[in-house]
PDB file of C-alpha atoms in Angstrom:
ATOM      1  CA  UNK Z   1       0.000   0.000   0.000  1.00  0.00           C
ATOM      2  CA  UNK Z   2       0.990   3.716  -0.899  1.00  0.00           C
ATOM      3  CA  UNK Z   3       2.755   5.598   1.823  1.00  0.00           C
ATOM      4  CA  UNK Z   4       0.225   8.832   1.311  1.00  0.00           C
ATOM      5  CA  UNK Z   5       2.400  11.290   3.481  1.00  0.00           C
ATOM      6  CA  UNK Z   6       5.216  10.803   0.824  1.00  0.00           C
ATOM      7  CA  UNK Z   7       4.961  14.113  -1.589  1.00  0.00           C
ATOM      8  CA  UNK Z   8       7.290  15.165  -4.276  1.00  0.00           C
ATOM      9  CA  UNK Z   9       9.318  18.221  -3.300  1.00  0.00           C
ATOM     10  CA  UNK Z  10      10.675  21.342  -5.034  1.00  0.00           C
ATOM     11  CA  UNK Z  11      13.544  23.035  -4.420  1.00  0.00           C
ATOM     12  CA  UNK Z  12      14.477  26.759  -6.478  1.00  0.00           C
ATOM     13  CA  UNK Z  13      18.371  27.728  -6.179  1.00  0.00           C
ATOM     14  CA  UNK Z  14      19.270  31.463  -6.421  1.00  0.00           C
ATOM     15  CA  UNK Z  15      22.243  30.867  -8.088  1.00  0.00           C
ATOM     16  CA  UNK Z  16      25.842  33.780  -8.397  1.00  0.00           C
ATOM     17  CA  UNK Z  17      28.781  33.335  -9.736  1.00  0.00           C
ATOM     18  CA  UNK Z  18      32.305  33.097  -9.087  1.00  0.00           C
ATOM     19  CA  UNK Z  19      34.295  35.949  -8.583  1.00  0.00           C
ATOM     20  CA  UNK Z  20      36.050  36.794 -11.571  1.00  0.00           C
ATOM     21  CA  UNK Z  21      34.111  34.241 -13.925  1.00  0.00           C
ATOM     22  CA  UNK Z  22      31.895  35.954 -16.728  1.00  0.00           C
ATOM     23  CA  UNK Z  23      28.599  35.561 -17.082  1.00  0.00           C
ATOM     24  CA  UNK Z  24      29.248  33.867 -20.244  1.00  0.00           C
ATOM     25  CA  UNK Z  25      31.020  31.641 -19.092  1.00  0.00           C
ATOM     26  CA  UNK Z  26      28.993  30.428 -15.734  1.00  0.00           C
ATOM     27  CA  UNK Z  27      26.103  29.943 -18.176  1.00  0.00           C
ATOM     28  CA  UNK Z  28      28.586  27.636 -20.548  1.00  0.00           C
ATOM     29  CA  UNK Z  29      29.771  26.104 -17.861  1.00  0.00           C
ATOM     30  CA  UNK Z  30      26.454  25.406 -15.322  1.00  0.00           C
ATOM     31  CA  UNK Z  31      24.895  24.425 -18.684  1.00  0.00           C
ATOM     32  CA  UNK Z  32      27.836  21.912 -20.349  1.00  0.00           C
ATOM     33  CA  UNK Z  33      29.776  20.767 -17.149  1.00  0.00           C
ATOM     34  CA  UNK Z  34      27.489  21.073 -13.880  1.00  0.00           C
ATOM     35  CA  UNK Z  35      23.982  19.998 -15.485  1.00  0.00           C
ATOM     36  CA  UNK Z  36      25.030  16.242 -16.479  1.00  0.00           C
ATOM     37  CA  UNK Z  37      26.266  16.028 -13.027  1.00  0.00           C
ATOM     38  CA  UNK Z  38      23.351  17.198 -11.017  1.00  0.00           C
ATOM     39  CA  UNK Z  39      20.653  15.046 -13.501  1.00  0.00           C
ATOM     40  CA  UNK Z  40      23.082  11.794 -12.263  1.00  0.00           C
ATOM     41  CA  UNK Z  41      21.766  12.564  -9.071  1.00  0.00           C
ATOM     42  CA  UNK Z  42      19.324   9.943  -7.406  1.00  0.00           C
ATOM     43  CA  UNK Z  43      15.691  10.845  -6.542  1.00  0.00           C
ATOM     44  CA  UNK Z  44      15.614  13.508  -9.347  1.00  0.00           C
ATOM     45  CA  UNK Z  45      12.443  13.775 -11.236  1.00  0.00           C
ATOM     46  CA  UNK Z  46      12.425  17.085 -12.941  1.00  0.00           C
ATOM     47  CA  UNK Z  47      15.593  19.565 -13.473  1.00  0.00           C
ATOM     48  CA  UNK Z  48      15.570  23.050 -14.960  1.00  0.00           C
ATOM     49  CA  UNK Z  49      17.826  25.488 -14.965  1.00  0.00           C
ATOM     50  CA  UNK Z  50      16.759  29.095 -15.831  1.00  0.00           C
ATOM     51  CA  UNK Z  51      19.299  31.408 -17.243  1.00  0.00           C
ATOM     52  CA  UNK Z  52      19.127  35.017 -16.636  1.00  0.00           C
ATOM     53  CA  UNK Z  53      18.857  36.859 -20.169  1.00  0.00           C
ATOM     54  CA  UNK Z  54      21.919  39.305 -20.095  1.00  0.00           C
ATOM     55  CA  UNK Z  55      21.220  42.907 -20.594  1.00  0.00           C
ATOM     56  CA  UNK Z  56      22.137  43.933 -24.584  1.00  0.00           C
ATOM     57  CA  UNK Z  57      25.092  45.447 -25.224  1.00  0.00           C
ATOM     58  CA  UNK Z  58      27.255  44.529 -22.432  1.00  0.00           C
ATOM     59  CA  UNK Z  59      26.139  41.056 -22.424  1.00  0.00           C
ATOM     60  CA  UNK Z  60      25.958  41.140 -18.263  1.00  0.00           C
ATOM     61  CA  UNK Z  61      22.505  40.249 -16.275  1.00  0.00           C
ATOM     62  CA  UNK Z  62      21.519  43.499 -14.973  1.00  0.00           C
ATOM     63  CA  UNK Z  63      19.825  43.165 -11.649  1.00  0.00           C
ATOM     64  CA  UNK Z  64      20.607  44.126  -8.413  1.00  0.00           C
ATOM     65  CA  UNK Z  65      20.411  40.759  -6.523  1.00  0.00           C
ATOM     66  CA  UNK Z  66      23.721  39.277  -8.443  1.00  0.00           C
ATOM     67  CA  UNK Z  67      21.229  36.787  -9.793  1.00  0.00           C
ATOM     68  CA  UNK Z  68      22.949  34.755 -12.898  1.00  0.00           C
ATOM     69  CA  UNK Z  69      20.581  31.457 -12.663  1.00  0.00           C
ATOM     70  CA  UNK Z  70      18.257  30.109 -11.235  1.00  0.00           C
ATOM     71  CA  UNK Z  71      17.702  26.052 -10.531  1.00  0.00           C
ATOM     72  CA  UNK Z  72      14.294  24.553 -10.132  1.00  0.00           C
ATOM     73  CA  UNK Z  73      14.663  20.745  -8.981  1.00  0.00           C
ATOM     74  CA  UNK Z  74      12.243  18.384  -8.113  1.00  0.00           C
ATOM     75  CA  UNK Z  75      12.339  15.275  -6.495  1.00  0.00           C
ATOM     76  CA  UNK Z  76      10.191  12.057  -5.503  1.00  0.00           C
ATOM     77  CA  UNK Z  77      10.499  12.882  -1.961  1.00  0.00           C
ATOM     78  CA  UNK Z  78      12.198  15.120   1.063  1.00  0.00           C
ATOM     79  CA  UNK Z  79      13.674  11.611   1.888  1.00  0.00           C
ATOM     80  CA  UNK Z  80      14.664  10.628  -2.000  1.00  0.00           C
ATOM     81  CA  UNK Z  81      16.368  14.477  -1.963  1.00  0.00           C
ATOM     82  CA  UNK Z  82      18.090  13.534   1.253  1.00  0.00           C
ATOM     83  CA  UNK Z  83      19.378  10.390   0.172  1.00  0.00           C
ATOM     84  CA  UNK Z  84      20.199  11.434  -3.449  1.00  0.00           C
ATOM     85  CA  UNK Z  85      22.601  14.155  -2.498  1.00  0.00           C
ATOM     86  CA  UNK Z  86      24.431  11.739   0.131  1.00  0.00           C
ATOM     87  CA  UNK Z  87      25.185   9.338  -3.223  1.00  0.00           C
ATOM     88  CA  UNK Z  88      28.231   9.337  -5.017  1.00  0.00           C
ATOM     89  CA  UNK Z  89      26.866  11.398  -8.017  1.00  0.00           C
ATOM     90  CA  UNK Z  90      25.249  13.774  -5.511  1.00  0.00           C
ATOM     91  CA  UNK Z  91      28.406  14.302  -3.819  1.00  0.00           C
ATOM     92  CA  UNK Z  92      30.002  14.701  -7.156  1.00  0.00           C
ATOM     93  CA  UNK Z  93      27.728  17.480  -8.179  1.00  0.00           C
ATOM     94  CA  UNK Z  94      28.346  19.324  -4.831  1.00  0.00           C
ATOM     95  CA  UNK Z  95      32.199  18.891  -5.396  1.00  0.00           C
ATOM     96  CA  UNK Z  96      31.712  20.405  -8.508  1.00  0.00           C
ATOM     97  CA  UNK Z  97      30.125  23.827  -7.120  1.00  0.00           C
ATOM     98  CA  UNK Z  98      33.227  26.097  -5.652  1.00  0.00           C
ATOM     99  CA  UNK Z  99      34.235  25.659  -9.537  1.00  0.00           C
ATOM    100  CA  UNK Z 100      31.177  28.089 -10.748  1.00  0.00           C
ATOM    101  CA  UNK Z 101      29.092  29.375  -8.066  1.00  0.00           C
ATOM    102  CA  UNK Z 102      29.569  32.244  -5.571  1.00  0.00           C
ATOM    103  CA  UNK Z 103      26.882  33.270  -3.400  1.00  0.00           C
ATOM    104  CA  UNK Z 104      24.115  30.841  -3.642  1.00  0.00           C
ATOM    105  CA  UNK Z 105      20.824  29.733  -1.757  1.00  0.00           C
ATOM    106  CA  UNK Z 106      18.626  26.490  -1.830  1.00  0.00           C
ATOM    107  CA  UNK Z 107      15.630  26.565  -0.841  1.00  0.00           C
ATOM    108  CA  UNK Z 108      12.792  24.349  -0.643  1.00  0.00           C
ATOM    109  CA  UNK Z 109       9.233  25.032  -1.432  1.00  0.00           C
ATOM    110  CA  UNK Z 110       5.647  24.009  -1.142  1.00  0.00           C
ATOM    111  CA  UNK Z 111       2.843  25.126  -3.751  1.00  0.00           C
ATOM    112  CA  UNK Z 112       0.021  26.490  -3.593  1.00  0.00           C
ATOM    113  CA  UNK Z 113      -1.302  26.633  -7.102  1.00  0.00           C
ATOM    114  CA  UNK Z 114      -3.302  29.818  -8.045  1.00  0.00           C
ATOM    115  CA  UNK Z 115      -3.859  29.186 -11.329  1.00  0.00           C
ATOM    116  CA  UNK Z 116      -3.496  26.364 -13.814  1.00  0.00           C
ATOM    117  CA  UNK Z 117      -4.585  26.369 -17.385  1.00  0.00           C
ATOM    118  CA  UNK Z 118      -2.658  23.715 -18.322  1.00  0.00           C
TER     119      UNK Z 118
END
């Protein structure tokens, strides 16, 4: 029988860069290196990153919260999260993060749909 109690969970990362990386190349990089590493990770059901679109011209996101992407992951469970990150590939993935990311923040959410057309 169904555990009922078990619901999927969502986390968003605010995501900054590196000092002295371009944005250019934290988007190349979270994109090509960072992204097959994280979807490796166990308990993953849904991953989507969001780049920031950079400002024309200068080719720069331009927003005062140092905001260069944003990560929406989902998993089965808080206890599939949990145990995915502890895996091999998860700790791979968070080995991999001093190489691209500054100041960053995970955070985990609960909906509360509003509207859905879908």
């Amino acid at each position: 029988m169904p555990d009922n109690n078990v619901r999927p969970v969502k986390t968003i990362a605010l995501l900054g860069r590196k000092p002295g990386m371009s944005f250019e190349q934290f988007s190349t990089y979270w994109r090509d290196t960072h992204a097959p590493l994280a979807s490796k990770v166990p308990g993953v059901t849904r991953y989507v990153q969001r780049h920031i679109v950079p400002e024309a011209g200068n080719g720069e996101p331009d927003n005062d919260f140092g905001i260069d992407g944003i990560a929406i992951l989902e998993y089965e469970s808080q206890e599939a999260m949990e145990q995915g990150w502890a895996t091999e590939a998860g700790q791979a993935a968070l080995a991999d993060v001093p190489n691209f990311l500054g100041k960053h923040s995970v955070i985990v959410l609960e909906d509360y749909v509003v509207v859905d057309n879908n």
